[in-house]
Short mmCIF file of C-alpha atoms in Angstrom, two decimals:
data_model
loop_
_atom_site.label_atom_id
_atom_site.label_comp_id
_atom_site.label_asym_id
_atom_site.label_seq_id
_atom_site.Cartn_x
_atom_site.Cartn_y
_atom_site.Cartn_z
CA UNK A 297 111.36 20.50 -0.44
CA UNK A 298 112.82 23.09 1.91
CA UNK A 299 116.17 24.63 1.05
CA UNK A 300 118.84 24.52 3.72
CA UNK A 301 121.97 26.68 3.92
CA UNK A 302 124.60 24.82 5.85
CA UNK A 303 127.59 26.09 7.77
CA UNK A 304 130.12 24.91 10.28
CA UNK A 305 128.35 23.66 13.41
CA UNK A 306 128.61 25.61 16.64
CA UNK A 307 128.94 23.68 19.93
CA UNK A 308 128.61 25.19 23.38
CA UNK A 309 129.24 23.30 26.59
CA UNK A 310 126.71 24.37 29.19
CA UNK A 311 128.26 24.37 32.60
CA UNK A 312 126.72 22.81 35.66
CA UNK A 313 126.91 19.66 37.70
CA UNK A 314 125.53 18.04 34.57
CA UNK A 315 127.21 19.12 31.37
CA UNK A 316 124.84 19.17 28.42
CA UNK A 317 126.36 19.74 25.02
CA UNK A 318 124.19 21.68 22.61
CA UNK A 319 125.31 21.66 19.01
CA UNK A 320 123.69 23.56 16.19
CA UNK A 321 124.24 24.94 12.75
CA UNK A 322 123.47 28.22 11.12
CA UNK A 323 120.81 27.59 8.55
CA UNK A 324 118.02 29.32 6.73
CA UNK A 325 114.95 28.74 4.68
CA UNK A 326 113.99 25.38 6.15
CA UNK A 327 110.98 24.25 8.09
CA UNK A 328 113.03 21.90 10.26
CA UNK A 329 112.87 22.02 14.03
CA UNK A 330 116.60 22.60 14.05
CA UNK A 331 116.36 25.36 11.45
CA UNK A 332 117.06 28.80 12.83
CA UNK A 333 116.32 30.96 9.83
CA UNK A 334 119.77 32.48 9.83
CA UNK A 335 120.64 32.51 13.51
CA UNK A 336 122.60 29.92 15.43
CA UNK A 337 120.30 27.25 16.81
CA UNK A 338 121.05 24.22 18.92
CA UNK A 339 119.83 20.72 19.32
CA UNK A 340 120.29 19.00 22.64
CA UNK A 341 120.43 15.43 23.73
CA UNK A 342 119.92 15.75 27.45
CA UNK A 343 122.43 15.02 30.16
CA UNK A 344 122.97 11.34 29.65
CA UNK A 345 120.79 9.35 31.94
CA UNK A 346 118.96 6.21 32.82
CA UNK A 347 115.95 5.74 35.24
CA UNK A 348 112.29 5.72 34.41
CA UNK A 349 109.89 8.43 35.49
CA UNK A 350 106.28 7.59 36.12
CA UNK A 351 103.35 8.97 38.04
CA UNK A 352 104.33 7.31 41.25
CA UNK A 353 107.93 8.37 41.06
CA UNK A 354 109.18 9.99 44.21
CA UNK A 355 112.80 10.35 43.21
CA UNK A 356 113.95 13.33 41.23
CA UNK A 357 116.93 14.50 39.32
CA UNK A 358 118.80 17.70 39.87
CA UNK A 359 121.52 18.93 37.62
CA UNK A 360 123.62 15.96 36.76
CA UNK A 361 121.18 13.27 37.81
CA UNK A 362 120.31 10.53 35.42
CA UNK A 363 117.22 9.16 33.89
CA UNK A 364 116.01 7.42 30.81
CA UNK A 365 112.83 6.85 28.92
CA UNK A 366 110.33 4.82 30.89
CA UNK A 367 107.69 2.35 29.91
CA UNK A 368 105.12 3.83 27.69
CA UNK A 369 107.53 5.74 25.51
CA UNK A 370 107.52 4.82 21.89
CA UNK A 371 109.61 5.00 18.78
CA UNK A 372 108.99 4.86 15.08
CA UNK A 373 110.75 3.08 12.30
CA UNK A 374 112.94 5.16 10.05
CA UNK A 375 111.10 4.25 6.88
CA UNK A 376 107.58 5.17 7.87
CA UNK A 377 105.95 8.48 7.07
CA UNK A 378 102.66 7.73 8.74
CA UNK A 379 101.59 7.41 12.36
CA UNK A 380 99.55 4.73 14.02
CA UNK A 381 96.67 5.31 16.37
CA UNK A 382 93.69 5.56 14.05
CA UNK A 383 91.36 8.49 13.55
CA UNK A 384 89.49 10.54 16.11
CA UNK A 385 85.72 10.39 16.12
CA UNK A 386 85.55 13.60 18.17
CA UNK A 387 83.90 15.67 15.45
CA UNK A 388 80.23 16.40 15.01
CA UNK A 389 79.23 17.82 18.38
CA UNK A 390 79.58 20.82 20.67
CA UNK A 391 82.83 20.87 22.65
CA UNK A 392 84.94 22.99 24.99
CA UNK A 393 88.65 22.81 25.69
CA UNK A 394 90.59 23.44 28.86
CA UNK A 395 91.49 22.19 32.30
CA UNK A 396 88.47 21.40 34.48
CA UNK A 397 90.61 20.36 37.46
CA UNK A 398 92.14 23.75 38.25
CA UNK A 399 93.09 27.15 36.90
CA UNK A 400 95.80 29.76 36.95
CA UNK A 401 95.55 32.06 39.96
CA UNK A 402 96.98 34.97 38.01
CA UNK A 403 95.25 36.70 35.13
CA UNK A 404 95.50 35.36 31.62
CA UNK A 405 97.31 37.88 29.38
CA UNK A 406 95.05 40.36 27.63
CA UNK A 407 95.73 38.84 24.21
CA UNK A 408 94.53 35.50 25.58
CA UNK A 409 90.94 36.72 25.70
CA UNK A 410 88.66 35.71 22.80
CA UNK A 411 88.64 38.13 19.89
CA UNK A 412 85.38 39.98 19.24
CA UNK A 413 83.98 38.38 16.09
CA UNK A 414 80.66 40.23 15.95
CA UNK A 415 81.67 41.89 12.66
CA UNK A 416 83.33 39.11 10.67
CA UNK A 417 85.14 39.51 7.38
CA UNK A 418 83.61 36.25 6.14
CA UNK A 419 80.86 33.95 7.40
CA UNK A 420 81.23 30.37 6.21
CA UNK A 421 77.84 28.71 5.70
CA UNK A 422 74.27 29.87 5.30
CA UNK A 423 72.54 28.18 8.20
CA UNK A 424 72.97 24.46 7.49
CA UNK A 425 75.77 21.96 8.01
CA UNK A 426 75.76 21.19 4.29
CA UNK A 427 76.49 24.83 3.49
CA UNK A 428 79.70 24.77 5.54
CA UNK A 429 81.84 23.39 2.75
CA UNK A 430 85.59 23.05 2.41
CA UNK A 431 85.59 25.31 -0.65
CA UNK A 432 83.82 28.06 1.29
CA UNK A 433 86.32 27.73 4.13
CA UNK A 434 89.25 27.72 1.70
CA UNK A 435 88.07 30.98 0.13
CA UNK A 436 87.62 32.57 3.57
CA UNK A 437 91.07 31.55 4.78
CA UNK A 438 92.71 32.86 1.61
CA UNK A 439 91.18 36.27 2.36
CA UNK A 440 92.10 36.31 6.05
CA UNK A 441 90.55 38.65 8.59
CA UNK A 442 87.83 37.41 10.95
CA UNK A 443 86.16 34.14 9.94
CA UNK A 444 83.03 32.76 11.63
CA UNK A 445 80.54 30.02 10.75
CA UNK A 446 76.79 29.70 10.30
CA UNK A 447 76.26 25.95 10.05
CA UNK A 448 72.97 25.66 11.92
CA UNK A 449 74.65 23.76 14.76
CA UNK A 450 77.58 21.34 15.06
CA UNK A 451 79.40 20.67 11.79
CA UNK A 452 82.52 18.87 10.63
CA UNK A 453 84.39 20.19 7.62
CA UNK A 454 86.64 17.68 5.89
CA UNK A 455 89.89 19.44 5.00
CA UNK A 456 91.15 17.81 1.81
CA UNK A 457 94.14 20.05 1.17
CA UNK A 458 96.18 22.32 3.43
CA UNK A 459 94.71 25.78 3.98
CA UNK A 460 97.40 28.38 3.36
CA UNK A 461 96.94 31.43 5.58
CA UNK A 462 97.71 34.90 4.19
CA UNK A 463 101.12 36.22 5.24
CA UNK A 464 100.37 39.95 5.23
CA UNK A 465 97.24 40.08 7.34
CA UNK A 466 96.15 38.63 10.67
CA UNK A 467 93.50 35.92 10.69
CA UNK A 468 90.96 34.83 13.31
CA UNK A 469 89.05 31.56 12.89
CA UNK A 470 86.20 31.21 15.41
CA UNK A 471 84.34 27.89 15.37
CA UNK A 472 81.77 28.88 17.97
CA UNK A 473 82.38 25.57 19.80
CA UNK A 474 80.48 23.85 17.00
CA UNK A 475 82.95 23.50 14.11
CA UNK A 476 85.45 20.69 13.69
CA UNK A 477 88.15 20.75 11.02
CA UNK A 478 89.05 17.15 10.14
CA UNK A 479 92.22 16.36 8.22
CA UNK A 480 91.07 12.81 7.54
CA UNK A 481 94.43 11.37 8.60
CA UNK A 482 95.88 12.72 5.37
CA UNK A 483 96.67 16.45 5.39
CA UNK A 484 98.00 19.29 7.51
CA UNK A 485 95.11 21.66 8.18
CA UNK A 486 96.66 25.16 8.34
CA UNK A 487 99.97 26.60 7.18
CA UNK A 488 101.54 30.05 7.65
CA UNK A 489 105.00 29.92 6.08
CA UNK A 490 106.51 33.38 5.94
CA UNK A 491 109.98 33.96 4.46
CA UNK A 492 110.76 36.19 7.45
CA UNK A 493 112.07 35.06 10.80
CA UNK A 494 111.26 36.70 14.16
CA UNK A 495 110.17 39.87 12.37
CA UNK A 496 106.50 39.45 11.47
CA UNK A 497 103.68 40.99 13.50
CA UNK A 498 100.78 39.09 11.93
CA UNK A 499 98.82 36.90 14.31
CA UNK A 500 96.76 33.80 13.68
CA UNK A 501 94.07 33.28 16.32
CA UNK A 502 92.17 30.01 16.59
CA UNK A 503 89.26 30.04 19.03
CA UNK A 504 86.35 27.76 19.94
CA UNK A 505 87.52 25.32 17.27
CA UNK A 506 88.35 21.62 17.05
CA UNK A 507 91.17 20.33 14.81
CA UNK A 508 91.43 16.55 14.48
CA UNK A 509 93.03 13.83 12.38
CA UNK A 510 95.56 16.21 10.82
CA UNK A 511 98.77 14.76 9.42
CA UNK A 512 101.85 16.15 7.75
CA UNK A 513 103.47 14.28 4.90
CA UNK A 514 107.24 14.79 5.26
CA UNK A 515 109.29 14.68 2.09
CA UNK A 516 112.81 15.79 3.09
CA UNK A 517 114.28 12.49 4.26
CA UNK A 518 117.63 12.49 6.03
CA UNK A 519 120.22 10.70 3.84
CA UNK A 520 120.65 7.10 4.93
CA UNK A 521 123.62 6.52 7.21
CA UNK A 522 124.37 3.80 9.76
CA UNK A 523 123.17 4.22 13.35
CA UNK A 524 123.69 6.10 15.57
CA UNK A 525 123.54 8.67 12.74
CA UNK A 526 120.13 10.32 12.69
CA UNK A 527 117.25 8.73 10.82
CA UNK A 528 113.93 10.13 9.62
CA UNK A 529 113.01 13.53 8.21
CA UNK A 530 114.09 17.17 8.34
CA UNK A 531 110.61 18.50 7.58
CA UNK A 532 107.02 17.54 8.42
CA UNK A 533 106.35 19.79 11.42
CA UNK A 534 102.97 20.82 12.80
CA UNK A 535 100.24 18.25 12.13
CA UNK A 536 97.34 20.67 12.50
CA UNK A 537 99.16 23.99 12.05
CA UNK A 538 102.65 25.04 11.08
CA UNK A 539 103.76 28.66 11.46
CA UNK A 540 106.98 30.39 10.61
CA UNK A 541 107.54 34.02 11.68
CA UNK A 542 103.95 34.84 12.68
CA UNK A 543 102.44 34.68 16.15
CA UNK A 544 99.84 32.14 17.25
CA UNK A 545 97.05 32.46 19.82
CA UNK A 546 94.90 29.41 20.63
CA UNK A 547 91.82 29.84 22.84
CA UNK A 548 89.31 27.16 23.84
CA UNK A 549 90.35 24.68 21.17
CA UNK A 550 90.65 20.90 21.01
CA UNK A 551 93.43 19.05 19.15
CA UNK A 552 93.03 15.29 18.92
CA UNK A 553 94.81 12.61 16.89
CA UNK A 554 97.06 15.03 14.99
CA UNK A 555 100.37 13.76 13.64
CA UNK A 556 103.62 15.31 12.45
CA UNK A 557 106.69 13.49 11.09
CA UNK A 558 107.23 10.45 13.32
CA UNK A 559 111.02 10.37 13.22
CA UNK A 560 113.88 12.85 13.02
CA UNK A 561 116.11 14.81 15.41
CA UNK A 562 114.84 18.25 14.37
CA UNK A 563 111.19 17.89 13.48
CA UNK A 564 108.14 17.98 15.73
CA UNK A 565 104.82 19.33 16.89
CA UNK A 566 102.06 16.75 16.49
CA UNK A 567 99.35 19.42 16.66
CA UNK A 568 101.28 22.72 16.51
CA UNK A 569 104.74 23.82 15.46
CA UNK A 570 105.91 27.45 15.45
CA UNK A 571 109.33 28.46 14.15
CA UNK A 572 111.07 31.81 14.75
CA UNK A 573 108.20 33.89 16.12
CA UNK A 574 108.74 37.46 17.32
CA UNK A 575 105.77 37.41 19.71
CA UNK A 576 105.53 33.68 20.34
CA UNK A 577 102.70 31.29 21.10
CA UNK A 578 99.91 31.73 23.64
CA UNK A 579 97.59 28.80 24.42
CA UNK A 580 94.59 29.27 26.72
CA UNK A 581 91.90 26.85 27.89
CA UNK A 582 92.64 24.21 25.27
CA UNK A 583 92.94 20.43 25.18
CA UNK A 584 95.57 18.28 23.43
CA UNK A 585 95.02 14.53 23.38
CA UNK A 586 96.49 11.59 21.45
CA UNK A 587 98.80 13.67 19.27
CA UNK A 588 102.18 12.39 18.05
CA UNK A 589 105.40 13.70 16.54
CA UNK A 590 109.06 12.83 16.63
CA UNK A 591 109.59 15.67 19.15
CA UNK A 592 106.85 17.61 20.94
CA UNK A 593 103.99 15.16 20.69
CA UNK A 594 101.46 18.00 21.08
CA UNK A 595 103.31 21.32 20.63
CA UNK A 596 106.79 22.24 19.46
CA UNK A 597 108.48 25.62 19.14
CA UNK A 598 111.86 26.81 17.90
CA UNK A 599 113.02 30.26 19.01
CA UNK A 600 109.51 31.19 20.08
CA UNK A 601 108.02 32.03 23.48
CA UNK A 602 105.50 29.41 24.64
CA UNK A 603 102.99 30.36 27.34
CA UNK A 604 100.16 27.99 28.25
CA UNK A 605 97.25 28.69 30.60
CA UNK A 606 94.44 26.46 31.91
CA UNK A 607 95.04 23.73 29.33
CA UNK A 608 95.24 19.92 29.24
CA UNK A 609 97.84 17.65 27.65
CA UNK A 610 97.20 13.90 27.90
CA UNK A 611 98.33 10.82 25.98
CA UNK A 612 100.62 12.72 23.63
CA UNK A 613 103.78 10.99 22.44
CA UNK A 614 107.24 11.85 21.18
CA UNK A 615 107.76 9.05 18.67
CA UNK A 616 111.43 9.58 17.85
CA UNK A 617 114.25 7.90 19.71
CA UNK A 618 117.71 8.52 21.14
CA UNK A 619 117.29 12.32 21.40
CA UNK A 620 119.71 14.39 19.29
CA UNK A 621 123.23 15.70 19.33
CA UNK A 622 126.20 16.59 17.15
CA UNK A 623 128.99 14.05 17.56
CA UNK A 624 131.55 13.48 14.78
CA UNK A 625 133.11 10.65 16.80
CA UNK A 626 129.92 8.63 16.36
CA UNK A 627 128.68 9.69 12.92
CA UNK A 628 130.80 10.70 9.95
CA UNK A 629 127.79 11.67 7.80
CA UNK A 630 126.76 15.32 7.62
CA UNK A 631 123.20 16.64 7.76
CA UNK A 632 122.23 20.28 8.33
CA UNK A 633 125.90 21.10 8.82
CA UNK A 634 126.21 18.66 11.71
CA UNK A 635 127.31 15.12 12.43
CA UNK A 636 123.83 14.40 13.74
CA UNK A 637 123.17 11.45 16.01
CA UNK A 638 119.86 10.42 17.52
CA UNK A 639 116.42 10.61 15.94
CA UNK A 640 114.36 12.72 18.32
CA UNK A 641 111.77 11.70 20.91
CA UNK A 642 112.20 14.75 23.15
CA UNK A 643 109.08 16.29 24.69
CA UNK A 644 106.22 13.83 25.00
CA UNK A 645 103.80 16.73 25.23
CA UNK A 646 105.73 20.01 24.83
CA UNK A 647 109.02 20.92 23.21
CA UNK A 648 110.99 24.14 22.95
CA UNK A 649 114.50 24.87 21.71
CA UNK A 650 116.49 28.00 20.89
CA UNK A 651 117.78 31.25 22.36
CA UNK A 652 116.11 34.15 24.14
CA UNK A 653 112.70 32.71 24.92
CA UNK A 654 110.93 31.41 28.01
CA UNK A 655 108.07 29.07 28.89
CA UNK A 656 105.15 29.64 31.27
CA UNK A 657 102.75 26.89 32.38
CA UNK A 658 99.96 28.11 34.65
CA UNK A 659 96.78 26.23 35.57
CA UNK A 660 97.66 23.30 33.32
CA UNK A 661 97.20 19.53 33.56
CA UNK A 662 100.07 17.60 31.91
CA UNK A 663 99.52 13.88 32.45
CA UNK A 664 100.34 10.52 30.89
CA UNK A 665 102.46 11.75 28.03
CA UNK A 666 105.57 9.89 26.83
CA UNK A 667 108.94 10.87 25.41
CA UNK A 668 110.57 8.43 23.01
CA UNK A 669 113.03 5.68 23.84
CA UNK A 670 116.25 7.14 25.27
CA UNK A 671 114.83 10.65 24.95
CA UNK A 672 113.89 13.34 27.44
CA UNK A 673 111.02 15.33 28.91
CA UNK A 674 107.92 13.15 29.02
CA UNK A 675 105.93 16.24 29.93
CA UNK A 676 108.13 19.21 29.01
CA UNK A 677 111.38 19.55 27.07
CA UNK A 678 112.84 23.07 27.21
CA UNK A 679 116.39 23.86 26.32
CA UNK A 680 117.43 27.51 26.42
CA UNK A 681 120.59 27.22 24.39
CA UNK A 682 122.12 30.46 25.68
CA UNK A 683 120.74 29.84 29.22
CA UNK A 684 118.73 33.07 29.09
CA UNK A 685 115.24 31.56 29.22
CA UNK A 686 113.19 30.88 32.34
CA UNK A 687 110.72 28.09 33.05
CA UNK A 688 107.65 28.91 35.17
CA UNK A 689 105.32 26.20 36.50
CA UNK A 690 102.40 27.53 38.55
CA UNK A 691 99.09 26.00 39.68
CA UNK A 692 99.89 23.02 37.45
CA UNK A 693 99.72 19.23 37.74
CA UNK A 694 102.43 17.18 36.02
CA UNK A 695 101.97 13.46 36.66
CA UNK A 696 102.29 10.07 35.01
CA UNK A 697 104.63 11.12 32.20
CA UNK A 698 107.47 8.86 31.06
CA UNK A 699 110.89 9.64 29.64
CA UNK A 700 114.34 10.79 30.62
CA UNK A 701 114.90 13.93 32.65
CA UNK A 702 117.49 16.43 33.79
CA UNK A 703 117.61 19.92 35.27
CA UNK A 704 120.44 22.32 34.48
CA UNK A 705 120.08 25.90 35.70
CA UNK A 706 122.48 28.81 35.97
CA UNK A 707 120.70 30.54 38.86
CA UNK A 708 117.75 30.57 41.21
CA UNK A 709 116.84 28.33 44.11
CA UNK A 710 115.09 25.54 42.14
CA UNK A 711 117.56 22.96 40.90
CA UNK A 712 115.16 20.08 40.34
CA UNK A 713 112.22 20.27 37.92
CA UNK A 714 111.19 16.68 38.55
CA UNK A 715 111.11 13.55 36.46
CA UNK A 716 108.86 14.74 33.63
CA UNK A 717 111.07 17.66 32.54
CA UNK A 718 114.31 17.96 30.62
CA UNK A 719 115.64 21.50 30.76
CA UNK A 720 118.50 23.95 30.45
CA UNK A 721 117.29 27.25 31.85
CA UNK A 722 118.45 30.45 33.46
CA UNK A 723 116.12 29.73 36.37
CA UNK A 724 112.99 27.78 37.26
CA UNK A 725 110.01 28.81 39.37
CA UNK A 726 107.58 26.18 40.69
CA UNK A 727 104.64 27.34 42.83
CA UNK A 728 101.43 25.69 44.01
CA UNK A 729 101.98 22.74 41.67
CA UNK A 730 102.07 18.95 41.81
CA UNK A 731 105.13 17.91 39.84
CA UNK A 732 106.16 14.27 39.58
CA UNK A 733 109.48 13.46 41.18
CA UNK A 734 109.39 16.40 43.60
#
C-alpha cells in the first residue's frame, strides 16, 4: 500500500470569466493521480456546467460556459475493483498502430523515431511461438537494455505477474509488430516505480508492440464517507504501464481493453499513467481503444509533459463520476489532506494535471470517448494548475466525445476549445483541425 504524507491543502482560485477552484495537498511517496511527490499538486472539478457534448454539437463553451456529461458517459460503483467490457481478442496476429485518416504536418520529434534494435541486449525466443515464454520475457525485462523477439511470427505472451522494469537503466521493448503482451484481465503488465520525482533520466521505450487485457488491482481504498465525499481508490493507476519519475516513449503500439482503478478522484490511466516525469511522455503512431479508468480512460499524466502524434483514441471511458474538488462545506472527512468530493470521471481519453507542463496533439484522431457522469473532457482533460501550460491541437480530429467542458485561458486569442475539452491553460493553439463544438 502506498504511503502518503499529508499536509494542509492549498487552494488557488483561477481567474477568468469562469472561476475554477483547484485544490491540492502536498504529498509524497504515493502512486495516486493526485500525488505530487513532494510538490503542491491540484485536483480540479471543472467550471460547473450542464449541457451534453456530442459529435453533432455545434455549440461551444468559452470560459465560463456550462456543460455536463452527455449520453454515453459511464460511472462505476464504489465497491467494485474490476471493470466490465470483457477481454480483447486482438492478440495473435500482425498489427500496426496509428492514425490512417491524417498526419501531423510538422516533423515528429527526433526521440519519436523507432530505436535501432539491431544489436539487442536480449532476444526473447528461439524461432518459435512456444519459445517466447513469460519467464524468458521476465528475465529480459529485469535486465533492461534493448529487448527484441524471435518467435517465428505472431505470438501472444500471457503476462501472469507484473513485469518490474529496472530503475537505473533505460529499456526498449520492440515487438516487431508481431508480439502481443496479454494481461489476461488480471494484472498490470509493466511497472517503473522510482522513488525519485521529476529527476530521473531513464527512458522506457515501447515500440511495435501490442498490450491488451491489462488490469490494475487497486488496494488503497478511500475511507468510507457519505456522498458527496469521494469514493473509490487512491491507487491503481496505469492498466498496462505505470511509471513514476522515468520518461516514456510509445511508438507504433496498440493498447486495447486495458483497465485501471474504476473509481476515485485521483487515480487514472486505463492504458498508461505517468507520474512526475522530468522529460514527459511522447506517443507516436499508436492506437488506444476500449480502455477504461476513473480518470483518463486511455492515458493519464500528473506533472508530466504529454505530446501525442499521429495516434488514435476511440471508445475509451472515464468511469468515475462527479469530477473532483476540495470542499470542506460538503465533506467533513479528510483524505490526502483534503476534504475531497467527487469520484473522478475526468478525461474520457486523455487526462493531465499539475504545474509546468504542456500538451501537444498533432495528427491525431480522438473520437467517441466518454467522460464520466458530471465530469469533464470527453476527449481531453488538461488542467495547468499554475496556468503556465499550453495546449496545442494541430491537424487533429476531435469528434463524437461526450462529457462536460470548459475553457479557461490567461492569454492568447483562442478562448474556446470546444465541447470535448476541459482545460485551464496559459494559451491554446488550434490549427487545421476539426474540433467538436467549434
